[in-house]
Amino acid sequence: MLKILLSGCNGKMGQVIKDLVKKSDDFTIYCGFDKNLSINNDFPVFSDVKDISLKPDVIIDFSIPIATLSILDFAMNNNIPIVIATTGFSQDEENIILEASKKIPVFKSANMSFDICIMKKLVSWLAPMLKDTDIEITETHHNRKIDSPSGTAQMLADSINSALENTHYCNYDRHSKRVKRDKNEIGMTSIRGGNIVGEHTVQFFGEFETFEIKHTSYSRNVFAEGALKAAKFLADKPSGLYNMDDIVKIN
């Protein structure tokens, strides 16, 4: 049975993972890490990494960047694999994670959904065939999400741009610009409201037709299940940076 340290255990995703683990014979939550201690759990929860006295088999992190870097430091000091499902990192923070992966196994994905991984592959396959279209990405999330655009939207944009030999760039703000749309831009639009789990749409606008791919998440269980699969995958891996493509093999 795999012993998990759950970082962000008292957040929305942390509680979903906790409920899934209770139904599994493959995992147990050994301990948690969270600044919020207002929720009762049946495992010890630490609010300071310096106080963590238990050594798990793997760490799953659904938190915020500052907390991720804190638990990442703990992981490196104790040689523990870590699954990072947090988003919204700066480039400097991304570099820290990359350096950590040279010492320990790190699994990092902006989205833990199997279907999103397929969507990423599809849009990168389509982009060269639709290179003369105007490309727009729209993402919608609940009103508590603090990063914008979502890590998933950025991941989709990056995969499209890579397929187009890095000839495009993301436009995050049209409000301050009064110019015609550039053919090489990928428009990024973020919507926040209510309790929407997550919705991502990629549109390729031609002169006379539009090709659209859309993915909607109805439950956070999708991401929790993906994180647990990632933890199981990562537990016996050597140091390195892994992602969903390493689990989802699609020819």
PDB file of C-alpha atoms in Angstrom:
ATOM      1  CA  MET A   1       0.000   0.000   0.000  1.00  0.00           C
ATOM      2  CA  LEU A   2       1.443   3.347  -1.092  1.00  0.00           C
ATOM      3  CA  LYS A   3       1.792   5.910   1.701  1.00  0.00           C
ATOM      4  CA  ILE A   4       0.885   9.423   0.516  1.00  0.00           C
ATOM      5  CA  LEU A   5       1.723  12.829   1.932  1.00  0.00           C
ATOM      6  CA  LEU A   6      -1.119  15.021   0.645  1.00  0.00           C
ATOM      7  CA  SER A   7      -0.096  18.661   0.239  1.00  0.00           C
ATOM      8  CA  GLY A   8      -3.121  20.943   0.213  1.00  0.00           C
ATOM      9  CA  CYS A   9      -5.120  18.227   1.965  1.00  0.00           C
ATOM     10  CA  ASN A  10      -7.772  20.627   3.267  1.00  0.00           C
ATOM     11  CA  GLY A  11      -8.457  22.251  -0.092  1.00  0.00           C
ATOM     12  CA  LYS A  12     -11.179  21.200  -2.531  1.00  0.00           C
ATOM     13  CA  MET A  13      -8.986  18.751  -4.444  1.00  0.00           C
ATOM     14  CA  GLY A  14      -7.318  17.478  -1.298  1.00  0.00           C
ATOM     15  CA  GLN A  15     -10.656  16.441   0.142  1.00  0.00           C
ATOM     16  CA  VAL A  16     -11.660  14.736  -3.112  1.00  0.00           C
ATOM     17  CA  ILE A  17      -8.440  12.712  -3.083  1.00  0.00           C
ATOM     18  CA  LYS A  18      -8.998  11.836   0.570  1.00  0.00           C
ATOM     19  CA  ASP A  19     -12.450  10.430  -0.214  1.00  0.00           C
ATOM     20  CA  LEU A  20     -11.134   8.395  -3.160  1.00  0.00           C
ATOM     21  CA  VAL A  21      -8.274   6.940  -1.135  1.00  0.00           C
ATOM     22  CA  LYS A  22     -10.751   5.691   1.487  1.00  0.00           C
ATOM     23  CA  LYS A  23     -12.269   3.468  -1.209  1.00  0.00           C
ATOM     24  CA  SER A  24      -8.913   2.154  -2.452  1.00  0.00           C
ATOM     25  CA  ASP A  25      -6.773  -0.760  -1.321  1.00  0.00           C
ATOM     26  CA  ASP A  26      -3.717   0.623  -3.120  1.00  0.00           C
ATOM     27  CA  PHE A  27      -3.174   3.846  -1.174  1.00  0.00           C
ATOM     28  CA  THR A  28      -3.297   5.346   2.285  1.00  0.00           C
ATOM     29  CA  ILE A  29      -2.908   8.984   3.273  1.00  0.00           C
ATOM     30  CA  TYR A  30      -0.013   8.864   5.707  1.00  0.00           C
ATOM     31  CA  CYS A  31      -0.090  12.574   6.554  1.00  0.00           C
ATOM     32  CA  GLY A  32      -1.062  15.959   5.179  1.00  0.00           C
ATOM     33  CA  PHE A  33       0.380  19.436   4.740  1.00  0.00           C
ATOM     34  CA  ASP A  34      -1.831  22.520   4.828  1.00  0.00           C
ATOM     35  CA  LYS A  35      -1.824  25.973   6.423  1.00  0.00           C
ATOM     36  CA  ASN A  36      -5.548  25.587   7.045  1.00  0.00           C
ATOM     37  CA  LEU A  37      -6.111  23.293  10.036  1.00  0.00           C
ATOM     38  CA  SER A  38      -9.863  23.881  10.395  1.00  0.00           C
ATOM     39  CA  ILE A  39     -10.850  20.509   8.876  1.00  0.00           C
ATOM     40  CA  ASN A  40     -10.688  17.291  10.863  1.00  0.00           C
ATOM     41  CA  ASN A  41      -8.921  14.398   9.156  1.00  0.00           C
ATOM     42  CA  ASP A  42      -8.109  10.850  10.206  1.00  0.00           C
ATOM     43  CA  PHE A  43      -4.391  11.437   9.566  1.00  0.00           C
ATOM     44  CA  PRO A  44      -1.909  13.953  11.002  1.00  0.00           C
ATOM     45  CA  VAL A  45      -1.760  17.329   9.242  1.00  0.00           C
ATOM     46  CA  PHE A  46       1.271  19.602   9.481  1.00  0.00           C
ATOM     47  CA  SER A  47       1.141  23.349   8.836  1.00  0.00           C
ATOM     48  CA  ASP A  48       4.943  23.741   8.716  1.00  0.00           C
ATOM     49  CA  VAL A  49       7.230  21.475   6.684  1.00  0.00           C
ATOM     50  CA  LYS A  50       9.811  21.702   9.478  1.00  0.00           C
ATOM     51  CA  ASP A  51       7.397  19.776  11.693  1.00  0.00           C
ATOM     52  CA  ILE A  52       6.791  16.874   9.300  1.00  0.00           C
ATOM     53  CA  SER A  53       8.178  13.846  11.118  1.00  0.00           C
ATOM     54  CA  LEU A  54       6.830  11.096   8.845  1.00  0.00           C
ATOM     55  CA  LYS A  55       8.346   9.886   5.588  1.00  0.00           C
ATOM     56  CA  PRO A  56       5.799   8.864   2.936  1.00  0.00           C
ATOM     57  CA  ASP A  57       6.391   6.872  -0.243  1.00  0.00           C
ATOM     58  CA  VAL A  58       5.192   9.719  -2.470  1.00  0.00           C
ATOM     59  CA  ILE A  59       3.833  13.265  -2.226  1.00  0.00           C
ATOM     60  CA  ILE A  60       0.755  14.557  -4.080  1.00  0.00           C
ATOM     61  CA  ASP A  61       0.557  18.342  -4.222  1.00  0.00           C
ATOM     62  CA  PHE A  62      -2.668  20.236  -4.977  1.00  0.00           C
ATOM     63  CA  SER A  63      -1.982  23.609  -3.395  1.00  0.00           C
ATOM     64  CA  ILE A  64      -0.584  27.006  -4.409  1.00  0.00           C
ATOM     65  CA  PRO A  65       2.920  27.726  -5.797  1.00  0.00           C
ATOM     66  CA  ILE A  66       4.434  28.991  -2.534  1.00  0.00           C
ATOM     67  CA  ALA A  67       3.263  25.850  -0.707  1.00  0.00           C
ATOM     68  CA  THR A  68       4.469  23.641  -3.582  1.00  0.00           C
ATOM     69  CA  LEU A  69       8.006  25.033  -3.352  1.00  0.00           C
ATOM     70  CA  SER A  70       7.981  24.446   0.396  1.00  0.00           C
ATOM     71  CA  ILE A  71       6.931  20.780   0.117  1.00  0.00           C
ATOM     72  CA  LEU A  72       9.266  20.336  -2.874  1.00  0.00           C
ATOM     73  CA  ASP A  73      12.158  21.314  -0.628  1.00  0.00           C
ATOM     74  CA  PHE A  74      11.020  18.678   1.878  1.00  0.00           C
ATOM     75  CA  ALA A  75      10.808  16.111  -0.930  1.00  0.00           C
ATOM     76  CA  MET A  76      14.362  16.822  -2.067  1.00  0.00           C
ATOM     77  CA  ASN A  77      15.768  16.715   1.456  1.00  0.00           C
ATOM     78  CA  ASN A  78      14.143  13.328   2.033  1.00  0.00           C
ATOM     79  CA  ASN A  79      14.472  11.864  -1.485  1.00  0.00           C
ATOM     80  CA  ILE A  80      10.694  11.453  -1.967  1.00  0.00           C
ATOM     81  CA  PRO A  81       8.948  11.396  -5.384  1.00  0.00           C
ATOM     82  CA  ILE A  82       6.417  14.209  -5.833  1.00  0.00           C
ATOM     83  CA  VAL A  83       3.354  14.668  -8.052  1.00  0.00           C
ATOM     84  CA  ILE A  84       2.743  18.374  -8.699  1.00  0.00           C
ATOM     85  CA  ALA A  85      -0.793  19.194  -9.826  1.00  0.00           C
ATOM     86  CA  THR A  86      -0.610  22.857  -8.787  1.00  0.00           C
ATOM     87  CA  THR A  87      -0.611  25.524 -11.516  1.00  0.00           C
ATOM     88  CA  GLY A  88       0.248  29.209 -11.814  1.00  0.00           C
ATOM     89  CA  PHE A  89       4.034  29.014 -11.459  1.00  0.00           C
ATOM     90  CA  SER A  90       6.319  31.824 -12.593  1.00  0.00           C
ATOM     91  CA  GLN A  91       9.209  31.002 -14.909  1.00  0.00           C
ATOM     92  CA  ASP A  92      11.633  31.172 -11.991  1.00  0.00           C
ATOM     93  CA  GLU A  93       9.486  28.687 -10.064  1.00  0.00           C
ATOM     94  CA  GLU A  94       9.323  26.400 -13.105  1.00  0.00           C
ATOM     95  CA  ASN A  95      13.118  26.462 -13.188  1.00  0.00           C
ATOM     96  CA  ILE A  96      13.284  25.449  -9.512  1.00  0.00           C
ATOM     97  CA  ILE A  97      11.024  22.471 -10.238  1.00  0.00           C
ATOM     98  CA  LEU A  98      13.151  21.505 -13.222  1.00  0.00           C
ATOM     99  CA  GLU A  99      16.297  21.577 -11.084  1.00  0.00           C
ATOM    100  CA  ALA A 100      14.574  19.452  -8.429  1.00  0.00           C
ATOM    101  CA  SER A 101      13.748  16.809 -11.049  1.00  0.00           C
ATOM    102  CA  LYS A 102      17.481  16.226 -11.508  1.00  0.00           C
ATOM    103  CA  LYS A 103      17.606  14.932  -7.940  1.00  0.00           C
ATOM    104  CA  ILE A 104      14.204  13.267  -7.397  1.00  0.00           C
ATOM    105  CA  PRO A 105      11.321  11.950  -9.559  1.00  0.00           C
ATOM    106  CA  VAL A 106       8.902  14.818 -10.282  1.00  0.00           C
ATOM    107  CA  PHE A 107       5.579  14.338 -12.065  1.00  0.00           C
ATOM    108  CA  LYS A 108       4.131  17.668 -13.174  1.00  0.00           C
ATOM    109  CA  SER A 109       1.025  18.285 -15.226  1.00  0.00           C
ATOM    110  CA  ALA A 110      -1.264  21.288 -15.581  1.00  0.00           C
ATOM    111  CA  ASN A 111      -4.155  18.839 -15.886  1.00  0.00           C
ATOM    112  CA  MET A 112      -4.423  15.257 -14.630  1.00  0.00           C
ATOM    113  CA  SER A 113      -7.277  14.294 -16.972  1.00  0.00           C
ATOM    114  CA  PHE A 114      -6.768  11.484 -19.532  1.00  0.00           C
ATOM    115  CA  ASP A 115      -9.126  13.230 -21.977  1.00  0.00           C
ATOM    116  CA  ILE A 116      -7.254  16.537 -21.707  1.00  0.00           C
ATOM    117  CA  CYS A 117      -4.075  14.691 -22.638  1.00  0.00           C
ATOM    118  CA  ILE A 118      -5.863  13.397 -25.746  1.00  0.00           C
ATOM    119  CA  MET A 119      -7.126  16.928 -26.484  1.00  0.00           C
ATOM    120  CA  LYS A 120      -3.576  18.278 -26.300  1.00  0.00           C
ATOM    121  CA  LYS A 121      -2.420  15.681 -28.813  1.00  0.00           C
ATOM    122  CA  LEU A 122      -5.385  16.394 -31.099  1.00  0.00           C
ATOM    123  CA  VAL A 123      -4.889  20.167 -31.255  1.00  0.00           C
ATOM    124  CA  SER A 124      -1.158  19.796 -31.899  1.00  0.00           C
ATOM    125  CA  TRP A 125      -1.987  17.358 -34.732  1.00  0.00           C
ATOM    126  CA  LEU A 126      -4.609  19.701 -36.206  1.00  0.00           C
ATOM    127  CA  ALA A 127      -2.651  22.944 -35.931  1.00  0.00           C
ATOM    128  CA  PRO A 128      -0.308  22.424 -38.936  1.00  0.00           C
ATOM    129  CA  MET A 129      -3.270  21.465 -41.134  1.00  0.00           C
ATOM    130  CA  LEU A 130      -5.177  24.575 -40.008  1.00  0.00           C
ATOM    131  CA  LYS A 131      -2.201  26.932 -39.828  1.00  0.00           C
ATOM    132  CA  ASP A 132      -3.969  29.678 -41.800  1.00  0.00           C
ATOM    133  CA  THR A 133      -6.830  29.967 -39.309  1.00  0.00           C
ATOM    134  CA  ASP A 134      -7.232  32.303 -36.325  1.00  0.00           C
ATOM    135  CA  ILE A 135      -6.688  30.269 -33.167  1.00  0.00           C
ATOM    136  CA  GLU A 136      -8.560  31.100 -29.963  1.00  0.00           C
ATOM    137  CA  ILE A 137      -8.570  29.322 -26.597  1.00  0.00           C
ATOM    138  CA  THR A 138     -11.293  29.939 -24.024  1.00  0.00           C
ATOM    139  CA  GLU A 139     -11.242  28.493 -20.514  1.00  0.00           C
ATOM    140  CA  THR A 140     -13.923  28.670 -17.825  1.00  0.00           C
ATOM    141  CA  HIS A 141     -13.459  27.866 -14.134  1.00  0.00           C
ATOM    142  CA  HIS A 142     -15.074  28.433 -10.737  1.00  0.00           C
ATOM    143  CA  ASN A 143     -14.827  31.830  -9.077  1.00  0.00           C
ATOM    144  CA  ARG A 144     -12.166  30.688  -6.577  1.00  0.00           C
ATOM    145  CA  LYS A 145      -9.467  29.931  -9.156  1.00  0.00           C
ATOM    146  CA  ILE A 146      -6.701  32.488  -8.723  1.00  0.00           C
ATOM    147  CA  ASP A 147      -4.455  31.918 -11.762  1.00  0.00           C
ATOM    148  CA  SER A 148      -5.346  33.063 -15.258  1.00  0.00           C
ATOM    149  CA  PRO A 149      -5.174  31.672 -17.833  1.00  0.00           C
ATOM    150  CA  SER A 150      -5.460  28.164 -16.484  1.00  0.00           C
ATOM    151  CA  GLY A 151      -2.415  25.934 -16.650  1.00  0.00           C
ATOM    152  CA  THR A 152      -4.369  23.673 -18.995  1.00  0.00           C
ATOM    153  CA  ALA A 153      -5.134  26.515 -21.422  1.00  0.00           C
ATOM    154  CA  GLN A 154      -1.461  27.473 -21.457  1.00  0.00           C
ATOM    155  CA  MET A 155      -0.489  23.837 -21.996  1.00  0.00           C
ATOM    156  CA  LEU A 156      -2.836  23.625 -25.007  1.00  0.00           C
ATOM    157  CA  ALA A 157      -1.457  26.870 -26.426  1.00  0.00           C
ATOM    158  CA  ASP A 158       2.125  25.691 -25.982  1.00  0.00           C
ATOM    159  CA  SER A 159       1.393  22.381 -27.730  1.00  0.00           C
ATOM    160  CA  ILE A 160      -0.201  24.239 -30.669  1.00  0.00           C
ATOM    161  CA  ASN A 161       2.696  26.679 -30.929  1.00  0.00           C
ATOM    162  CA  SER A 162       5.228  23.855 -30.781  1.00  0.00           C
ATOM    163  CA  ALA A 163       3.411  22.082 -33.628  1.00  0.00           C
ATOM    164  CA  LEU A 164       3.598  25.341 -35.605  1.00  0.00           C
ATOM    165  CA  GLU A 165       7.377  25.520 -35.077  1.00  0.00           C
ATOM    166  CA  ASN A 166       7.035  28.277 -32.449  1.00  0.00           C
ATOM    167  CA  THR A 167       5.832  30.862 -34.973  1.00  0.00           C
ATOM    168  CA  HIS A 168       2.905  31.986 -32.786  1.00  0.00           C
ATOM    169  CA  TYR A 169       2.525  33.791 -29.480  1.00  0.00           C
ATOM    170  CA  CYS A 170      -0.203  34.129 -26.852  1.00  0.00           C
ATOM    171  CA  ASN A 171      -2.270  37.289 -26.582  1.00  0.00           C
ATOM    172  CA  TYR A 172      -3.649  37.567 -23.047  1.00  0.00           C
ATOM    173  CA  ASP A 173      -4.977  41.118 -23.179  1.00  0.00           C
ATOM    174  CA  ARG A 174      -6.758  42.877 -26.024  1.00  0.00           C
ATOM    175  CA  HIS A 175      -8.230  45.539 -23.765  1.00  0.00           C
ATOM    176  CA  SER A 176      -5.201  47.819 -23.919  1.00  0.00           C
ATOM    177  CA  LYS A 177      -4.554  47.346 -27.650  1.00  0.00           C
ATOM    178  CA  ARG A 178      -6.526  48.923 -30.479  1.00  0.00           C
ATOM    179  CA  VAL A 179      -5.008  46.996 -33.378  1.00  0.00           C
ATOM    180  CA  LYS A 180      -6.206  44.368 -35.805  1.00  0.00           C
ATOM    181  CA  ARG A 181      -5.748  40.760 -34.803  1.00  0.00           C
ATOM    182  CA  ASP A 182      -2.340  39.332 -35.699  1.00  0.00           C
ATOM    183  CA  LYS A 183      -2.495  36.087 -37.699  1.00  0.00           C
ATOM    184  CA  ASN A 184       0.259  34.632 -35.510  1.00  0.00           C
ATOM    185  CA  GLU A 185      -1.428  35.213 -32.178  1.00  0.00           C
ATOM    186  CA  ILE A 186      -3.231  32.615 -30.089  1.00  0.00           C
ATOM    187  CA  GLY A 187      -6.008  34.442 -28.293  1.00  0.00           C
ATOM    188  CA  MET A 188      -6.469  33.480 -24.643  1.00  0.00           C
ATOM    189  CA  THR A 189      -9.733  34.200 -22.809  1.00  0.00           C
ATOM    190  CA  SER A 190     -10.486  33.375 -19.164  1.00  0.00           C
ATOM    191  CA  ILE A 191     -13.942  33.242 -17.590  1.00  0.00           C
ATOM    192  CA  ARG A 192     -14.495  32.879 -13.830  1.00  0.00           C
ATOM    193  CA  GLY A 193     -17.850  32.201 -12.234  1.00  0.00           C
ATOM    194  CA  GLY A 194     -19.915  29.976 -10.005  1.00  0.00           C
ATOM    195  CA  ASN A 195     -18.711  26.476  -9.275  1.00  0.00           C
ATOM    196  CA  ILE A 196     -17.674  25.311 -12.777  1.00  0.00           C
ATOM    197  CA  VAL A 197     -15.042  22.583 -12.470  1.00  0.00           C
ATOM    198  CA  GLY A 198     -13.347  23.323 -15.791  1.00  0.00           C
ATOM    199  CA  GLU A 199     -14.076  23.860 -19.460  1.00  0.00           C
ATOM    200  CA  HIS A 200     -11.576  24.357 -22.290  1.00  0.00           C
ATOM    201  CA  THR A 201     -12.353  25.204 -25.908  1.00  0.00           C
ATOM    202  CA  VAL A 202      -9.919  25.529 -28.807  1.00  0.00           C
ATOM    203  CA  GLN A 203     -11.313  27.142 -31.969  1.00  0.00           C
ATOM    204  CA  PHE A 204      -9.701  27.362 -35.389  1.00  0.00           C
ATOM    205  CA  PHE A 205     -11.483  30.180 -37.273  1.00  0.00           C
ATOM    206  CA  GLY A 206     -11.297  30.012 -41.050  1.00  0.00           C
ATOM    207  CA  GLU A 207     -12.897  32.449 -43.484  1.00  0.00           C
ATOM    208  CA  PHE A 208     -15.955  30.297 -44.113  1.00  0.00           C
ATOM    209  CA  GLU A 209     -15.920  27.674 -41.339  1.00  0.00           C
ATOM    210  CA  THR A 210     -14.784  27.039 -37.773  1.00  0.00           C
ATOM    211  CA  PHE A 211     -13.281  23.870 -36.300  1.00  0.00           C
ATOM    212  CA  GLU A 212     -13.835  23.564 -32.553  1.00  0.00           C
ATOM    213  CA  ILE A 213     -12.667  21.104 -29.896  1.00  0.00           C
ATOM    214  CA  LYS A 214     -14.128  21.352 -26.417  1.00  0.00           C
ATOM    215  CA  HIS A 215     -13.579  19.504 -23.156  1.00  0.00           C
ATOM    216  CA  THR A 216     -15.799  19.861 -20.075  1.00  0.00           C
ATOM    217  CA  SER A 217     -15.041  18.449 -16.624  1.00  0.00           C
ATOM    218  CA  TYR A 218     -18.106  17.715 -14.513  1.00  0.00           C
ATOM    219  CA  SER A 219     -16.330  16.339 -11.455  1.00  0.00           C
ATOM    220  CA  ARG A 220     -13.031  16.911  -9.664  1.00  0.00           C
ATOM    221  CA  ASN A 221     -12.781  13.123  -9.342  1.00  0.00           C
ATOM    222  CA  VAL A 222     -11.231  13.106 -12.831  1.00  0.00           C
ATOM    223  CA  PHE A 223      -8.201  15.052 -11.589  1.00  0.00           C
ATOM    224  CA  ALA A 224      -7.982  13.133  -8.312  1.00  0.00           C
ATOM    225  CA  GLU A 225      -7.963   9.775 -10.091  1.00  0.00           C
ATOM    226  CA  GLY A 226      -5.278  11.052 -12.451  1.00  0.00           C
ATOM    227  CA  ALA A 227      -3.128  12.226  -9.543  1.00  0.00           C
ATOM    228  CA  LEU A 228      -3.368   8.809  -7.873  1.00  0.00           C
ATOM    229  CA  LYS A 229      -2.393   7.089 -11.125  1.00  0.00           C
ATOM    230  CA  ALA A 230       0.547   9.462 -11.368  1.00  0.00           C
ATOM    231  CA  ALA A 231       1.603   8.669  -7.793  1.00  0.00           C
ATOM    232  CA  LYS A 232       1.523   4.941  -8.486  1.00  0.00           C
ATOM    233  CA  PHE A 233       3.472   5.452 -11.721  1.00  0.00           C
ATOM    234  CA  LEU A 234       6.094   7.672 -10.079  1.00  0.00           C
ATOM    235  CA  ALA A 235       6.778   5.655  -6.931  1.00  0.00           C
ATOM    236  CA  ASP A 236       9.548   3.480  -8.395  1.00  0.00           C
ATOM    237  CA  LYS A 237      10.895   5.834 -11.079  1.00  0.00           C
ATOM    238  CA  PRO A 238      14.414   7.346 -11.175  1.00  0.00           C
ATOM    239  CA  SER A 239      14.924  11.089 -10.936  1.00  0.00           C
ATOM    240  CA  GLY A 240      13.499  13.046 -13.858  1.00  0.00           C
ATOM    241  CA  LEU A 241      10.595  15.217 -14.964  1.00  0.00           C
ATOM    242  CA  TYR A 242       7.501  13.234 -15.971  1.00  0.00           C
ATOM    243  CA  ASN A 243       4.014  14.217 -17.193  1.00  0.00           C
ATOM    244  CA  MET A 244       0.742  12.726 -18.437  1.00  0.00           C
ATOM    245  CA  ASP A 245       2.300  11.805 -21.773  1.00  0.00           C
ATOM    246  CA  ASP A 246       4.429   9.242 -19.913  1.00  0.00           C
ATOM    247  CA  ILE A 247       1.267   7.527 -18.640  1.00  0.00           C
ATOM    248  CA  VAL A 248      -1.027   8.003 -21.622  1.00  0.00           C
ATOM    249  CA  LYS A 249       0.686   6.340 -24.546  1.00  0.00           C
ATOM    250  CA  ILE A 250      -1.098   7.240 -27.779  1.00  0.00           C
ATOM    251  CA  ASN A 251       0.385   6.383 -31.163  1.00  0.00           C
TER     252      ASN A 251
END
